[in-house]
């Protein structure tokens, strides 16, 4: 048998896979296989591959029956999107930025998100501290750089593990 375990060979915490080899293996022969595992948290994970865990094979030494490797699990970036409601307005009408579909990834927690209007000298919102927190704009309290025409607006999400890429949409403001 071959065991793939989480942890060191002599103190593993979980058997991830057991592979039973039924055909004899000749000296110098290579045996290969695959298995998949989904990491649930970022951080350092130690795995071991143990050959002949029950010492059934008659061999000169048991010292080479295990190999241990440590993997550094790096979290992905959070993802999400937002809507501009409505996405086309007449100047002086209200509009709202509505966040949606936030996913922080395994083991990561939401911290905040921000919006940025990128026309000319940019304007950035205060940190929004709930994934469902909408940001409404009512005239005359528009950001200073809102113009008649196209207004690119972008959003970034910050988690305990990473920052998202900017997601951008356009508000159209008619005269």
mmCIF file with all atom_site columns, C-alpha atoms in Angstrom:
data_model
loop_
_atom_site.group_PDB
_atom_site.id
_atom_site.type_symbol
_atom_site.label_atom_id
_atom_site.label_alt_id
_atom_site.label_comp_id
_atom_site.label_asym_id
_atom_site.label_entity_id
_atom_site.label_seq_id
_atom_site.pdbx_PDB_ins_code
_atom_site.Cartn_x
_atom_site.Cartn_y
_atom_site.Cartn_z
_atom_site.occupancy
_atom_site.B_iso_or_equiv
_atom_site.pdbx_formal_charge
_atom_site.auth_seq_id
_atom_site.auth_comp_id
_atom_site.auth_asym_id
_atom_site.auth_atom_id
_atom_site.pdbx_PDB_model_num
ATOM 1   C CA . UNK A 1 1   ? 0.000   0.000  0.000   1.00 0.00 ? 1   UNK A CA 1
ATOM 2   C CA . UNK A 1 2   ? 0.878   3.653  -0.375  1.00 0.00 ? 2   UNK A CA 1
ATOM 3   C CA . UNK A 1 3   ? -0.548  6.302  1.964   1.00 0.00 ? 3   UNK A CA 1
ATOM 4   C CA . UNK A 1 4   ? -0.765  10.002 1.239   1.00 0.00 ? 4   UNK A CA 1
ATOM 5   C CA . UNK A 1 5   ? -1.188  11.717 4.601   1.00 0.00 ? 5   UNK A CA 1
ATOM 6   C CA . UNK A 1 6   ? -1.442  15.216 6.028   1.00 0.00 ? 6   UNK A CA 1
ATOM 7   C CA . UNK A 1 7   ? 1.470   15.738 8.419   1.00 0.00 ? 7   UNK A CA 1
ATOM 8   C CA . UNK A 1 8   ? 4.692   13.875 9.145   1.00 0.00 ? 8   UNK A CA 1
ATOM 9   C CA . UNK A 1 9   ? 4.925   10.075 8.622   1.00 0.00 ? 9   UNK A CA 1
ATOM 10  C CA . UNK A 1 10  ? 5.102   9.355  12.358  1.00 0.00 ? 10  UNK A CA 1
ATOM 11  C CA . UNK A 1 11  ? 2.496   11.908 13.463  1.00 0.00 ? 11  UNK A CA 1
ATOM 12  C CA . UNK A 1 12  ? 0.071   12.461 10.599  1.00 0.00 ? 12  UNK A CA 1
ATOM 13  C CA . UNK A 1 13  ? -3.367  13.940 11.311  1.00 0.00 ? 13  UNK A CA 1
ATOM 14  C CA . UNK A 1 14  ? -5.339  12.679 8.334   1.00 0.00 ? 14  UNK A CA 1
ATOM 15  C CA . UNK A 1 15  ? -5.095  9.989  5.661   1.00 0.00 ? 15  UNK A CA 1
ATOM 16  C CA . UNK A 1 16  ? -5.817  11.734 2.370   1.00 0.00 ? 16  UNK A CA 1
ATOM 17  C CA . UNK A 1 17  ? -5.600  8.694  0.105   1.00 0.00 ? 17  UNK A CA 1
ATOM 18  C CA . UNK A 1 18  ? -4.698  5.010  0.283   1.00 0.00 ? 18  UNK A CA 1
ATOM 19  C CA . UNK A 1 19  ? -3.450  3.351  -2.887  1.00 0.00 ? 19  UNK A CA 1
ATOM 20  C CA . UNK A 1 20  ? -3.262  -0.441 -3.026  1.00 0.00 ? 20  UNK A CA 1
ATOM 21  C CA . UNK A 1 21  ? -0.713  -1.847 -5.449  1.00 0.00 ? 21  UNK A CA 1
ATOM 22  C CA . UNK A 1 22  ? -1.641  -5.413 -6.427  1.00 0.00 ? 22  UNK A CA 1
ATOM 23  C CA . UNK A 1 23  ? 1.004   -6.204 -9.061  1.00 0.00 ? 23  UNK A CA 1
ATOM 24  C CA . UNK A 1 24  ? 4.598   -6.768 -7.938  1.00 0.00 ? 24  UNK A CA 1
ATOM 25  C CA . UNK A 1 25  ? 6.990   -3.872 -8.519  1.00 0.00 ? 25  UNK A CA 1
ATOM 26  C CA . UNK A 1 26  ? 10.382  -4.816 -9.890  1.00 0.00 ? 26  UNK A CA 1
ATOM 27  C CA . UNK A 1 27  ? 13.592  -3.135 -8.639  1.00 0.00 ? 27  UNK A CA 1
ATOM 28  C CA . UNK A 1 28  ? 14.092  0.155  -10.492 1.00 0.00 ? 28  UNK A CA 1
ATOM 29  C CA . UNK A 1 29  ? 10.515  0.185  -11.776 1.00 0.00 ? 29  UNK A CA 1
ATOM 30  C CA . UNK A 1 30  ? 8.601   3.489  -11.601 1.00 0.00 ? 30  UNK A CA 1
ATOM 31  C CA . UNK A 1 31  ? 4.985   3.655  -10.536 1.00 0.00 ? 31  UNK A CA 1
ATOM 32  C CA . UNK A 1 32  ? 3.022   6.881  -10.959 1.00 0.00 ? 32  UNK A CA 1
ATOM 33  C CA . UNK A 1 33  ? -0.428  8.122  -10.062 1.00 0.00 ? 33  UNK A CA 1
ATOM 34  C CA . UNK A 1 34  ? -2.418  11.228 -9.358  1.00 0.00 ? 34  UNK A CA 1
ATOM 35  C CA . UNK A 1 35  ? -4.770  12.477 -6.733  1.00 0.00 ? 35  UNK A CA 1
ATOM 36  C CA . UNK A 1 36  ? -6.456  15.817 -6.109  1.00 0.00 ? 36  UNK A CA 1
ATOM 37  C CA . UNK A 1 37  ? -7.050  17.783 -2.938  1.00 0.00 ? 37  UNK A CA 1
ATOM 38  C CA . UNK A 1 38  ? -8.888  21.048 -2.322  1.00 0.00 ? 38  UNK A CA 1
ATOM 39  C CA . UNK A 1 39  ? -7.173  23.328 0.165   1.00 0.00 ? 39  UNK A CA 1
ATOM 40  C CA . UNK A 1 40  ? -9.639  24.983 2.549   1.00 0.00 ? 40  UNK A CA 1
ATOM 41  C CA . UNK A 1 41  ? -7.325  27.552 4.143   1.00 0.00 ? 41  UNK A CA 1
ATOM 42  C CA . UNK A 1 42  ? -4.191  29.462 3.246   1.00 0.00 ? 42  UNK A CA 1
ATOM 43  C CA . UNK A 1 43  ? -0.967  28.689 5.070   1.00 0.00 ? 43  UNK A CA 1
ATOM 44  C CA . UNK A 1 44  ? 1.651   25.988 5.317   1.00 0.00 ? 44  UNK A CA 1
ATOM 45  C CA . UNK A 1 45  ? 0.568   22.353 4.769   1.00 0.00 ? 45  UNK A CA 1
ATOM 46  C CA . UNK A 1 46  ? 2.797   19.312 5.226   1.00 0.00 ? 46  UNK A CA 1
ATOM 47  C CA . UNK A 1 47  ? 2.119   16.122 3.259   1.00 0.00 ? 47  UNK A CA 1
ATOM 48  C CA . UNK A 1 48  ? 3.874   12.766 3.386   1.00 0.00 ? 48  UNK A CA 1
ATOM 49  C CA . UNK A 1 49  ? 3.931   9.823  1.019   1.00 0.00 ? 49  UNK A CA 1
ATOM 50  C CA . UNK A 1 50  ? 4.456   6.565  2.880   1.00 0.00 ? 50  UNK A CA 1
ATOM 51  C CA . UNK A 1 51  ? 5.270   3.376  0.990   1.00 0.00 ? 51  UNK A CA 1
ATOM 52  C CA . UNK A 1 52  ? 4.667   0.034  2.689   1.00 0.00 ? 52  UNK A CA 1
ATOM 53  C CA . UNK A 1 53  ? 3.222   1.527  5.922   1.00 0.00 ? 53  UNK A CA 1
ATOM 54  C CA . UNK A 1 54  ? 2.575   -1.987 7.334   1.00 0.00 ? 54  UNK A CA 1
ATOM 55  C CA . UNK A 1 55  ? 6.138   -3.203 6.565   1.00 0.00 ? 55  UNK A CA 1
ATOM 56  C CA . UNK A 1 56  ? 4.950   -6.060 4.335   1.00 0.00 ? 56  UNK A CA 1
ATOM 57  C CA . UNK A 1 57  ? 7.829   -5.732 1.857   1.00 0.00 ? 57  UNK A CA 1
ATOM 58  C CA . UNK A 1 58  ? 11.089  -7.522 2.624   1.00 0.00 ? 58  UNK A CA 1
ATOM 59  C CA . UNK A 1 59  ? 13.803  -4.921 1.985   1.00 0.00 ? 59  UNK A CA 1
ATOM 60  C CA . UNK A 1 60  ? 17.234  -3.897 3.221   1.00 0.00 ? 60  UNK A CA 1
ATOM 61  C CA . UNK A 1 61  ? 16.131  -0.590 4.762   1.00 0.00 ? 61  UNK A CA 1
ATOM 62  C CA . UNK A 1 62  ? 12.885  1.069  5.715   1.00 0.00 ? 62  UNK A CA 1
ATOM 63  C CA . UNK A 1 63  ? 14.554  4.504  5.888   1.00 0.00 ? 63  UNK A CA 1
ATOM 64  C CA . UNK A 1 64  ? 13.505  5.450  2.359   1.00 0.00 ? 64  UNK A CA 1
ATOM 65  C CA . UNK A 1 65  ? 9.840   4.469  2.691   1.00 0.00 ? 65  UNK A CA 1
ATOM 66  C CA . UNK A 1 66  ? 8.578   8.007  3.311   1.00 0.00 ? 66  UNK A CA 1
ATOM 67  C CA . UNK A 1 67  ? 9.031   11.428 1.852   1.00 0.00 ? 67  UNK A CA 1
ATOM 68  C CA . UNK A 1 68  ? 7.637   14.646 3.346   1.00 0.00 ? 68  UNK A CA 1
ATOM 69  C CA . UNK A 1 69  ? 7.095   17.975 1.634   1.00 0.00 ? 69  UNK A CA 1
ATOM 70  C CA . UNK A 1 70  ? 5.710   21.286 2.874   1.00 0.00 ? 70  UNK A CA 1
ATOM 71  C CA . UNK A 1 71  ? 3.489   23.345 0.596   1.00 0.00 ? 71  UNK A CA 1
ATOM 72  C CA . UNK A 1 72  ? 2.698   27.028 1.051   1.00 0.00 ? 72  UNK A CA 1
ATOM 73  C CA . UNK A 1 73  ? -0.964  27.542 0.149   1.00 0.00 ? 73  UNK A CA 1
ATOM 74  C CA . UNK A 1 74  ? -1.442  31.054 -1.200  1.00 0.00 ? 74  UNK A CA 1
ATOM 75  C CA . UNK A 1 75  ? -5.021  32.350 -1.227  1.00 0.00 ? 75  UNK A CA 1
ATOM 76  C CA . UNK A 1 76  ? -6.608  33.724 -4.342  1.00 0.00 ? 76  UNK A CA 1
ATOM 77  C CA . UNK A 1 77  ? -7.860  37.262 -4.677  1.00 0.00 ? 77  UNK A CA 1
ATOM 78  C CA . UNK A 1 78  ? -11.398 38.084 -3.590  1.00 0.00 ? 78  UNK A CA 1
ATOM 79  C CA . UNK A 1 79  ? -13.871 38.625 -6.408  1.00 0.00 ? 79  UNK A CA 1
ATOM 80  C CA . UNK A 1 80  ? -17.110 40.551 -6.754  1.00 0.00 ? 80  UNK A CA 1
ATOM 81  C CA . UNK A 1 81  ? -19.045 42.938 -8.916  1.00 0.00 ? 81  UNK A CA 1
ATOM 82  C CA . UNK A 1 82  ? -21.412 45.888 -8.654  1.00 0.00 ? 82  UNK A CA 1
ATOM 83  C CA . UNK A 1 83  ? -24.283 47.471 -10.507 1.00 0.00 ? 83  UNK A CA 1
ATOM 84  C CA . UNK A 1 84  ? -24.905 51.168 -11.137 1.00 0.00 ? 84  UNK A CA 1
ATOM 85  C CA . UNK A 1 85  ? -28.634 51.748 -10.677 1.00 0.00 ? 85  UNK A CA 1
ATOM 86  C CA . UNK A 1 86  ? -29.679 53.294 -12.975 1.00 0.00 ? 86  UNK A CA 1
ATOM 87  C CA . UNK A 1 87  ? -26.663 53.197 -15.282 1.00 0.00 ? 87  UNK A CA 1
ATOM 88  C CA . UNK A 1 88  ? -27.909 56.178 -17.341 1.00 0.00 ? 88  UNK A CA 1
ATOM 89  C CA . UNK A 1 89  ? -29.146 59.340 -15.616 1.00 0.00 ? 89  UNK A CA 1
ATOM 90  C CA . UNK A 1 90  ? -29.936 62.951 -16.379 1.00 0.00 ? 90  UNK A CA 1
ATOM 91  C CA . UNK A 1 91  ? -27.714 65.371 -14.440 1.00 0.00 ? 91  UNK A CA 1
ATOM 92  C CA . UNK A 1 92  ? -29.234 66.022 -10.979 1.00 0.00 ? 92  UNK A CA 1
ATOM 93  C CA . UNK A 1 93  ? -30.854 62.537 -10.771 1.00 0.00 ? 93  UNK A CA 1
ATOM 94  C CA . UNK A 1 94  ? -29.840 60.102 -8.028  1.00 0.00 ? 94  UNK A CA 1
ATOM 95  C CA . UNK A 1 95  ? -27.961 56.867 -8.623  1.00 0.00 ? 95  UNK A CA 1
ATOM 96  C CA . UNK A 1 96  ? -26.758 54.005 -6.424  1.00 0.00 ? 96  UNK A CA 1
ATOM 97  C CA . UNK A 1 97  ? -23.726 51.694 -6.499  1.00 0.00 ? 97  UNK A CA 1
ATOM 98  C CA . UNK A 1 98  ? -24.914 48.209 -5.538  1.00 0.00 ? 98  UNK A CA 1
ATOM 99  C CA . UNK A 1 99  ? -22.254 45.590 -4.695  1.00 0.00 ? 99  UNK A CA 1
ATOM 100 C CA . UNK A 1 100 ? -22.975 41.934 -5.517  1.00 0.00 ? 100 UNK A CA 1
ATOM 101 C CA . UNK A 1 101 ? -21.524 38.424 -5.791  1.00 0.00 ? 101 UNK A CA 1
ATOM 102 C CA . UNK A 1 102 ? -18.684 38.858 -3.291  1.00 0.00 ? 102 UNK A CA 1
ATOM 103 C CA . UNK A 1 103 ? -16.502 35.781 -2.692  1.00 0.00 ? 103 UNK A CA 1
ATOM 104 C CA . UNK A 1 104 ? -13.486 36.031 -0.394  1.00 0.00 ? 104 UNK A CA 1
ATOM 105 C CA . UNK A 1 105 ? -12.215 32.510 -1.043  1.00 0.00 ? 105 UNK A CA 1
ATOM 106 C CA . UNK A 1 106 ? -11.526 29.727 1.453   1.00 0.00 ? 106 UNK A CA 1
ATOM 107 C CA . UNK A 1 107 ? -10.207 30.822 4.843   1.00 0.00 ? 107 UNK A CA 1
ATOM 108 C CA . UNK A 1 108 ? -10.429 34.550 4.053   1.00 0.00 ? 108 UNK A CA 1
ATOM 109 C CA . UNK A 1 109 ? -12.839 37.105 5.527   1.00 0.00 ? 109 UNK A CA 1
ATOM 110 C CA . UNK A 1 110 ? -14.308 40.308 4.140   1.00 0.00 ? 110 UNK A CA 1
ATOM 111 C CA . UNK A 1 111 ? -12.729 43.539 5.437   1.00 0.00 ? 111 UNK A CA 1
ATOM 112 C CA . UNK A 1 112 ? -14.176 46.329 3.257   1.00 0.00 ? 112 UNK A CA 1
ATOM 113 C CA . UNK A 1 113 ? -14.675 47.583 -0.290  1.00 0.00 ? 113 UNK A CA 1
ATOM 114 C CA . UNK A 1 114 ? -14.170 50.996 -1.877  1.00 0.00 ? 114 UNK A CA 1
ATOM 115 C CA . UNK A 1 115 ? -15.466 52.778 -4.968  1.00 0.00 ? 115 UNK A CA 1
ATOM 116 C CA . UNK A 1 116 ? -13.487 55.191 -7.096  1.00 0.00 ? 116 UNK A CA 1
ATOM 117 C CA . UNK A 1 117 ? -14.598 57.681 -9.743  1.00 0.00 ? 117 UNK A CA 1
ATOM 118 C CA . UNK A 1 118 ? -11.632 57.937 -12.093 1.00 0.00 ? 118 UNK A CA 1
ATOM 119 C CA . UNK A 1 119 ? -12.434 61.008 -14.242 1.00 0.00 ? 119 UNK A CA 1
ATOM 120 C CA . UNK A 1 120 ? -9.734  63.676 -13.881 1.00 0.00 ? 120 UNK A CA 1
ATOM 121 C CA . UNK A 1 121 ? -8.533  64.002 -10.304 1.00 0.00 ? 121 UNK A CA 1
ATOM 122 C CA . UNK A 1 122 ? -10.049 60.859 -8.789  1.00 0.00 ? 122 UNK A CA 1
ATOM 123 C CA . UNK A 1 123 ? -12.565 60.594 -5.977  1.00 0.00 ? 123 UNK A CA 1
ATOM 124 C CA . UNK A 1 124 ? -12.574 57.622 -3.630  1.00 0.00 ? 124 UNK A CA 1
ATOM 125 C CA . UNK A 1 125 ? -15.386 56.579 -1.305  1.00 0.00 ? 125 UNK A CA 1
ATOM 126 C CA . UNK A 1 126 ? -14.893 55.928 2.368   1.00 0.00 ? 126 UNK A CA 1
ATOM 127 C CA . UNK A 1 127 ? -14.428 52.234 3.189   1.00 0.00 ? 127 UNK A CA 1
ATOM 128 C CA . UNK A 1 128 ? -17.735 50.380 2.909   1.00 0.00 ? 128 UNK A CA 1
ATOM 129 C CA . UNK A 1 129 ? -17.773 47.889 5.787   1.00 0.00 ? 129 UNK A CA 1
ATOM 130 C CA . UNK A 1 130 ? -20.506 45.491 4.712   1.00 0.00 ? 130 UNK A CA 1
ATOM 131 C CA . UNK A 1 131 ? -20.543 43.477 1.477   1.00 0.00 ? 131 UNK A CA 1
ATOM 132 C CA . UNK A 1 132 ? -24.165 44.509 0.975   1.00 0.00 ? 132 UNK A CA 1
ATOM 133 C CA . UNK A 1 133 ? -23.573 48.204 1.734   1.00 0.00 ? 133 UNK A CA 1
ATOM 134 C CA . UNK A 1 134 ? -24.919 50.340 -1.115  1.00 0.00 ? 134 UNK A CA 1
ATOM 135 C CA . UNK A 1 135 ? -23.650 53.827 -1.843  1.00 0.00 ? 135 UNK A CA 1
ATOM 136 C CA . UNK A 1 136 ? -26.300 56.341 -2.970  1.00 0.00 ? 136 UNK A CA 1
ATOM 137 C CA . UNK A 1 137 ? -25.541 59.689 -4.599  1.00 0.00 ? 137 UNK A CA 1
ATOM 138 C CA . UNK A 1 138 ? -28.029 62.551 -4.576  1.00 0.00 ? 138 UNK A CA 1
ATOM 139 C CA . UNK A 1 139 ? -27.449 65.911 -6.272  1.00 0.00 ? 139 UNK A CA 1
ATOM 140 C CA . UNK A 1 140 ? -25.803 68.269 -5.200  1.00 0.00 ? 140 UNK A CA 1
ATOM 141 C CA . UNK A 1 141 ? -23.627 65.812 -3.238  1.00 0.00 ? 141 UNK A CA 1
ATOM 142 C CA . UNK A 1 142 ? -22.091 64.155 -6.313  1.00 0.00 ? 142 UNK A CA 1
ATOM 143 C CA . UNK A 1 143 ? -18.353 63.406 -6.299  1.00 0.00 ? 143 UNK A CA 1
ATOM 144 C CA . UNK A 1 144 ? -16.426 66.510 -7.490  1.00 0.00 ? 144 UNK A CA 1
ATOM 145 C CA . UNK A 1 145 ? -15.307 64.831 -10.716 1.00 0.00 ? 145 UNK A CA 1
ATOM 146 C CA . UNK A 1 146 ? -18.705 63.592 -11.959 1.00 0.00 ? 146 UNK A CA 1
ATOM 147 C CA . UNK A 1 147 ? -19.308 65.048 -15.433 1.00 0.00 ? 147 UNK A CA 1
ATOM 148 C CA . UNK A 1 148 ? -21.941 65.061 -18.147 1.00 0.00 ? 148 UNK A CA 1
ATOM 149 C CA . UNK A 1 149 ? -20.854 62.179 -20.374 1.00 0.00 ? 149 UNK A CA 1
ATOM 150 C CA . UNK A 1 150 ? -19.042 58.957 -19.493 1.00 0.00 ? 150 UNK A CA 1
ATOM 151 C CA . UNK A 1 151 ? -17.985 58.386 -15.864 1.00 0.00 ? 151 UNK A CA 1
ATOM 152 C CA . UNK A 1 152 ? -15.842 55.315 -15.183 1.00 0.00 ? 152 UNK A CA 1
ATOM 153 C CA . UNK A 1 153 ? -16.467 53.964 -11.682 1.00 0.00 ? 153 UNK A CA 1
ATOM 154 C CA . UNK A 1 154 ? -14.495 51.114 -10.213 1.00 0.00 ? 154 UNK A CA 1
ATOM 155 C CA . UNK A 1 155 ? -14.586 48.977 -7.077  1.00 0.00 ? 155 UNK A CA 1
ATOM 156 C CA . UNK A 1 156 ? -11.951 47.064 -5.114  1.00 0.00 ? 156 UNK A CA 1
ATOM 157 C CA . UNK A 1 157 ? -12.594 44.457 -2.382  1.00 0.00 ? 157 UNK A CA 1
ATOM 158 C CA . UNK A 1 158 ? -10.166 43.905 0.503   1.00 0.00 ? 158 UNK A CA 1
ATOM 159 C CA . UNK A 1 159 ? -10.153 40.618 2.433   1.00 0.00 ? 159 UNK A CA 1
ATOM 160 C CA . UNK A 1 160 ? -8.019  39.308 5.277   1.00 0.00 ? 160 UNK A CA 1
ATOM 161 C CA . UNK A 1 161 ? -5.886  37.556 2.621   1.00 0.00 ? 161 UNK A CA 1
ATOM 162 C CA . UNK A 1 162 ? -5.641  39.857 -0.405  1.00 0.00 ? 162 UNK A CA 1
ATOM 163 C CA . UNK A 1 163 ? -7.112  42.676 -2.493  1.00 0.00 ? 163 UNK A CA 1
ATOM 164 C CA . UNK A 1 164 ? -9.240  42.120 -5.582  1.00 0.00 ? 164 UNK A CA 1
ATOM 165 C CA . UNK A 1 165 ? -8.486  43.540 -8.977  1.00 0.00 ? 165 UNK A CA 1
ATOM 166 C CA . UNK A 1 166 ? -10.459 46.680 -9.792  1.00 0.00 ? 166 UNK A CA 1
ATOM 167 C CA . UNK A 1 167 ? -13.882 46.007 -11.377 1.00 0.00 ? 167 UNK A CA 1
ATOM 168 C CA . UNK A 1 168 ? -15.051 48.882 -13.576 1.00 0.00 ? 168 UNK A CA 1
ATOM 169 C CA . UNK A 1 169 ? -18.410 50.015 -14.977 1.00 0.00 ? 169 UNK A CA 1
ATOM 170 C CA . UNK A 1 170 ? -19.517 53.282 -16.584 1.00 0.00 ? 170 UNK A CA 1
ATOM 171 C CA . UNK A 1 171 ? -22.208 55.708 -15.484 1.00 0.00 ? 171 UNK A CA 1
ATOM 172 C CA . UNK A 1 172 ? -23.627 57.765 -18.344 1.00 0.00 ? 172 UNK A CA 1
ATOM 173 C CA . UNK A 1 173 ? -24.790 61.248 -17.347 1.00 0.00 ? 173 UNK A CA 1
ATOM 174 C CA . UNK A 1 174 ? -26.950 63.139 -19.836 1.00 0.00 ? 174 UNK A CA 1
ATOM 175 C CA . UNK A 1 175 ? -27.378 66.950 -19.660 1.00 0.00 ? 175 UNK A CA 1
#
